[in-house]
XYZ file of C-alpha atoms in Angstrom:
323
model
C -0.610 -13.264 9.065
C 2.979 -13.864 7.923
C 5.106 -12.279 5.208
C 8.346 -13.265 3.603
C 10.407 -13.291 0.463
C 10.088 -16.130 -2.072
C 11.664 -19.447 -1.216
C 15.000 -20.018 -2.874
C 14.236 -23.423 -4.389
C 15.916 -22.806 -7.701
C 15.964 -25.045 -10.761
C 17.034 -28.008 -8.602
C 14.071 -27.608 -6.265
C 16.110 -27.255 -3.186
C 14.448 -27.797 0.210
C 14.922 -25.690 3.335
C 14.105 -27.873 6.408
C 14.114 -24.813 8.695
C 11.436 -23.159 6.545
C 9.361 -26.291 6.485
C 9.583 -26.650 10.310
C 8.773 -22.966 10.873
C 5.626 -23.056 8.821
C 4.815 -26.427 10.243
C 4.709 -25.006 13.744
C 2.202 -22.307 12.680
C -0.601 -24.826 12.122
C -1.973 -27.467 14.486
C -2.816 -30.868 13.163
C -5.810 -30.747 10.852
C -5.545 -27.020 10.283
C -4.737 -25.491 6.898
C -3.116 -22.244 5.847
C -2.912 -20.207 2.689
C 0.116 -18.891 0.800
C -0.834 -15.821 -1.210
C 1.843 -15.305 -3.914
C 1.611 -11.856 -5.438
C 3.173 -13.094 -8.713
C 1.496 -15.039 -11.500
C 2.098 -18.803 -11.542
C 4.221 -18.320 -14.672
C 6.344 -15.608 -13.153
C 6.921 -17.708 -10.054
C 7.922 -20.654 -12.212
C 10.372 -18.498 -14.245
C 11.924 -17.283 -10.973
C 13.345 -20.769 -10.500
C 15.880 -20.041 -13.211
C 17.438 -17.269 -11.090
C 17.254 -19.222 -7.804
C 13.809 -18.364 -6.650
C 10.457 -20.131 -7.051
C 7.589 -21.391 -4.868
C 6.964 -23.773 -1.968
C 6.774 -27.388 -3.153
C 3.389 -28.744 -2.351
C 4.838 -32.023 -1.028
C 6.860 -30.124 1.590
C 3.968 -27.907 2.762
C 0.956 -30.285 2.666
C -1.129 -28.133 4.997
C -0.686 -25.050 2.961
C -2.638 -24.104 -0.139
C -0.914 -21.658 -2.571
C -3.034 -18.927 -4.323
C -1.537 -16.708 -7.084
C -2.829 -13.087 -7.197
C -0.438 -11.223 -9.492
C 0.196 -7.504 -8.728
C 2.357 -5.260 -10.777
C 5.320 -3.886 -8.893
C 7.907 -2.504 -11.351
C 8.083 -0.633 -14.634
C 4.417 -1.270 -15.667
C 3.230 0.331 -12.422
C 5.497 3.365 -12.822
C 4.443 3.801 -16.479
C 0.725 3.638 -15.349
C 1.442 6.439 -12.823
C 3.230 8.535 -15.447
C 0.388 8.232 -17.920
C -2.220 9.106 -15.333
C -0.411 12.252 -14.248
C 0.074 13.285 -17.811
C -3.632 12.821 -18.510
C -4.648 14.751 -15.405
C -2.427 17.652 -16.333
C -3.603 17.981 -19.977
C -6.176 20.856 -20.074
C -7.053 20.291 -23.733
C -8.400 16.745 -23.184
C -11.954 16.195 -24.357
C -14.359 14.084 -22.367
C -14.070 11.016 -24.595
C -10.259 11.399 -24.781
C -10.025 11.751 -20.939
C -12.069 8.651 -20.284
C -9.963 6.749 -22.855
C -6.678 7.818 -21.305
C -7.958 7.099 -17.754
C -8.800 3.543 -18.814
C -5.571 3.012 -20.798
C -3.201 4.029 -17.901
C -4.827 1.241 -15.846
C -4.108 2.947 -12.513
C -7.569 2.201 -11.175
C -7.058 -1.484 -12.222
C -4.060 -1.664 -10.010
C -5.979 -0.112 -7.135
C -8.728 -2.650 -7.584
C -6.293 -5.554 -7.784
C -4.481 -4.455 -4.615
C -7.743 -4.119 -2.659
C -9.027 -7.409 -3.932
C -5.850 -9.235 -2.872
C -5.911 -7.608 0.563
C -9.554 -8.620 0.946
C -8.626 -12.236 0.102
C -5.941 -12.249 2.778
C -8.288 -10.666 5.251
C -11.029 -13.174 4.425
C -8.673 -16.120 4.985
C -7.902 -14.796 8.462
C -11.325 -13.572 9.467
C -13.763 -15.999 7.839
C -11.643 -19.123 7.321
C -9.818 -18.561 10.686
C -6.717 -19.651 8.833
C -3.063 -18.563 8.889
C -1.882 -16.609 5.848
C 1.623 -16.305 4.422
C 1.984 -13.462 1.813
C 5.068 -13.138 -0.426
C 6.117 -12.015 -3.826
C 9.761 -11.977 -4.874
C 11.915 -10.105 -2.392
C 8.932 -9.549 -0.047
C 9.539 -5.761 0.193
C 6.985 -4.428 -2.308
C 3.583 -5.996 -3.154
C 3.962 -8.306 -0.116
C 3.851 -5.263 2.207
C 1.065 -3.630 0.141
C -1.129 -6.625 0.828
C -0.285 -7.288 4.468
C -0.631 -3.559 5.357
C -3.946 -3.167 3.593
C -5.371 -6.382 5.143
C -4.566 -5.074 8.617
C -6.371 -1.775 7.960
C -9.366 -3.858 6.868
C -9.215 -6.192 9.859
C -7.844 -4.220 12.722
C -9.625 -1.122 14.070
C -6.412 -0.081 15.938
C -4.728 0.344 12.533
C -7.311 2.904 11.583
C -6.350 5.302 14.374
C -3.767 7.959 13.788
C -1.213 6.378 16.092
C -2.015 2.878 14.995
C -1.636 3.788 11.332
C 1.804 5.363 12.025
C 2.787 2.093 13.789
C 1.530 0.121 10.816
C 3.655 2.135 8.422
C 6.719 1.839 10.638
C 6.228 -1.988 10.959
C 5.035 -3.002 7.549
C 6.920 -0.501 5.300
C 9.848 1.108 7.016
C 11.218 -1.669 9.294
C 10.178 -4.314 6.744
C 12.626 -2.852 4.240
C 10.652 -1.204 1.504
C 13.385 0.427 -0.602
C 11.983 4.014 -0.553
C 15.040 5.562 -2.081
C 14.940 3.302 -5.165
C 11.148 3.249 -5.570
C 10.538 7.018 -4.928
C 13.802 8.328 -6.356
C 12.138 10.887 -8.672
C 8.459 11.171 -9.597
C 5.978 10.978 -12.500
C 7.220 14.324 -13.757
C 10.827 13.216 -14.265
C 12.011 12.416 -17.787
C 14.376 9.741 -16.360
C 13.038 6.214 -16.333
C 14.846 4.488 -13.512
C 14.544 0.726 -13.635
C 13.900 0.359 -9.855
C 11.354 3.131 -9.500
C 7.720 2.184 -8.815
C 4.945 3.896 -6.782
C 4.072 0.954 -4.511
C 3.729 3.215 -1.415
C 1.511 5.621 -3.414
C -0.686 2.713 -4.445
C -1.045 1.782 -0.827
C -1.981 5.340 0.129
C -4.537 5.387 -2.753
C -6.112 2.192 -1.481
C -6.354 3.600 2.083
C -8.040 6.683 0.579
C -10.535 4.362 -1.189
C -11.291 2.779 2.231
C -11.667 6.203 3.855
C -14.142 7.225 1.109
C -16.184 4.107 1.473
C -16.106 4.178 5.311
C -15.936 7.933 6.132
C -16.514 7.394 9.855
C -14.112 4.406 10.474
C -10.680 6.073 10.010
C -9.463 8.585 12.642
C -7.279 10.454 10.122
C -8.289 12.241 6.931
C -7.041 12.793 3.386
C -4.540 15.439 4.542
C -2.408 12.792 6.343
C -2.277 10.630 3.217
C -1.220 13.594 1.094
C 1.444 14.527 3.648
C 2.787 10.985 3.637
C 2.922 10.920 -0.237
C 4.880 14.256 -0.211
C 7.336 13.064 2.430
C 7.983 9.763 0.598
C 9.253 11.626 -2.448
C 10.795 14.725 -0.816
C 11.172 15.276 2.892
C 13.013 17.281 5.519
C 12.706 14.243 7.819
C 14.567 10.929 7.876
C 11.654 8.587 8.261
C 11.450 7.557 4.583
C 15.123 7.846 3.724
C 17.281 5.009 2.321
C 16.331 1.498 1.309
C 16.420 -0.392 4.537
C 16.449 -0.161 8.310
C 20.135 -0.935 8.313
C 20.984 1.978 5.968
C 18.946 4.346 8.112
C 20.702 3.283 11.308
C 24.206 3.829 9.966
C 24.813 7.499 10.706
C 21.305 8.707 9.897
C 19.390 8.544 13.125
C 21.450 11.258 14.828
C 21.377 13.603 11.828
C 17.722 13.491 10.970
C 14.374 14.009 12.711
C 11.315 11.770 12.724
C 8.231 12.706 10.713
C 6.074 11.142 13.425
C 7.421 13.461 16.086
C 6.370 16.434 13.960
C 2.988 15.017 13.027
C 2.134 14.243 16.728
C 2.649 17.765 18.047
C -0.720 18.962 19.403
C -0.859 21.882 17.004
C -0.142 19.711 13.985
C -1.944 16.542 15.024
C -5.416 18.158 14.986
C -4.927 19.065 11.260
C -4.902 15.353 10.368
C -7.817 14.105 12.451
C -11.147 13.145 10.884
C -13.902 15.093 12.652
C -16.414 12.505 11.592
C -14.518 9.615 13.200
C -16.555 7.119 15.172
C -14.531 4.046 16.422
C -15.682 0.913 14.484
C -14.671 -2.336 16.006
C -15.894 -4.337 12.981
C -14.046 -5.511 9.920
C -14.499 -3.052 7.005
C -15.022 -4.894 3.746
C -14.595 -2.491 0.787
C -16.433 -2.821 -2.456
C -13.950 -3.569 -5.292
C -16.526 -3.257 -8.103
C -15.221 -0.990 -10.817
C -18.088 1.558 -10.096
C -16.765 1.770 -6.523
C -13.146 2.557 -7.351
C -12.727 6.290 -7.920
C -9.864 8.546 -8.966
C -8.146 10.225 -6.002
C -8.831 13.770 -7.118
C -7.302 15.302 -4.057
C -3.915 13.968 -5.103
C -3.951 13.699 -8.895
C -5.751 17.064 -9.423
C -4.113 18.982 -6.600
C -1.787 20.992 -8.848
C -4.402 22.042 -11.391
C -7.484 22.546 -9.210
C -7.691 24.872 -6.215
C -8.362 23.109 -2.972
C -9.506 26.280 -1.205
C -13.162 25.361 -1.034
C -12.487 21.829 0.055
C -10.188 23.045 2.857
C -12.789 25.584 3.945
C -15.497 22.891 3.983
C -13.197 20.634 5.945
C -12.464 23.397 8.496
C -16.259 23.988 8.861
C -16.845 20.301 9.415
C -14.171 20.292 12.148
C -15.760 23.322 13.790
C -19.252 21.805 13.794
C -17.963 18.490 15.153
C -16.037 20.245 17.913
C -19.239 22.114 18.854
C -21.063 18.867 19.350
């Protein structure tokens, strides 16, 4: 599985021989690969006017391009804001709540992300084909799809240490602009143009996987909540800045790693799933509307006490340790 930004073909349909040779070396004679573009065909076409675009079919004859549009900017942020507002409105009636939940379209974004990740995983697992995933810059929906596909395909990415490595590789080192995307939150009145909860969407999708496959992930919901908190406000330097380069310029010596704190023996056990049973198989999630649920542990956490859930979780850990 490969990932990249969009090719810079522009309105004059420029060619990059180096790109063509690079992708040509990935496939043997007679093999085929898939390019999954996380933009709509129309959006990709419009990108030519500003220097971007898509791979010309004639230059990549062994590659088949598939468009699976995913929201990544203002519409996703507005969806997040509307959902949080609906969840925090105590006067909402049942009919009104269901209407607002549907109109915010957050669960539709979750479904779309999981569906596209499943497509990428199917190309690798069932078609035994190489896959290139890209959107525009290759630092938002591209990372969402490649990271989710690896959780679906690779059991090592479902362990606590493997998941940390996945985040480091697919989000942090790959250049997701955390500072721009997570500058404020859904509660802020400011509407920053660059803000969008892509990383939160990824965490939500992983939560959906953990709910559908409760024994297959070594970590539990608490880890996902902790990662969400630290993406928006953190005492650690792991999610600071917009790129690896920015973090390396004077930041490494003045900040501490979130992973070093999480992996302390006393902390680590808080995040482990007591029901975990290693599963070497691919986990194929259901993406039917009935299977996608609202992540109550996150979106209701400030209006509903988690005391009983935490007590039940502690009891589960105790019983698992006894066995």
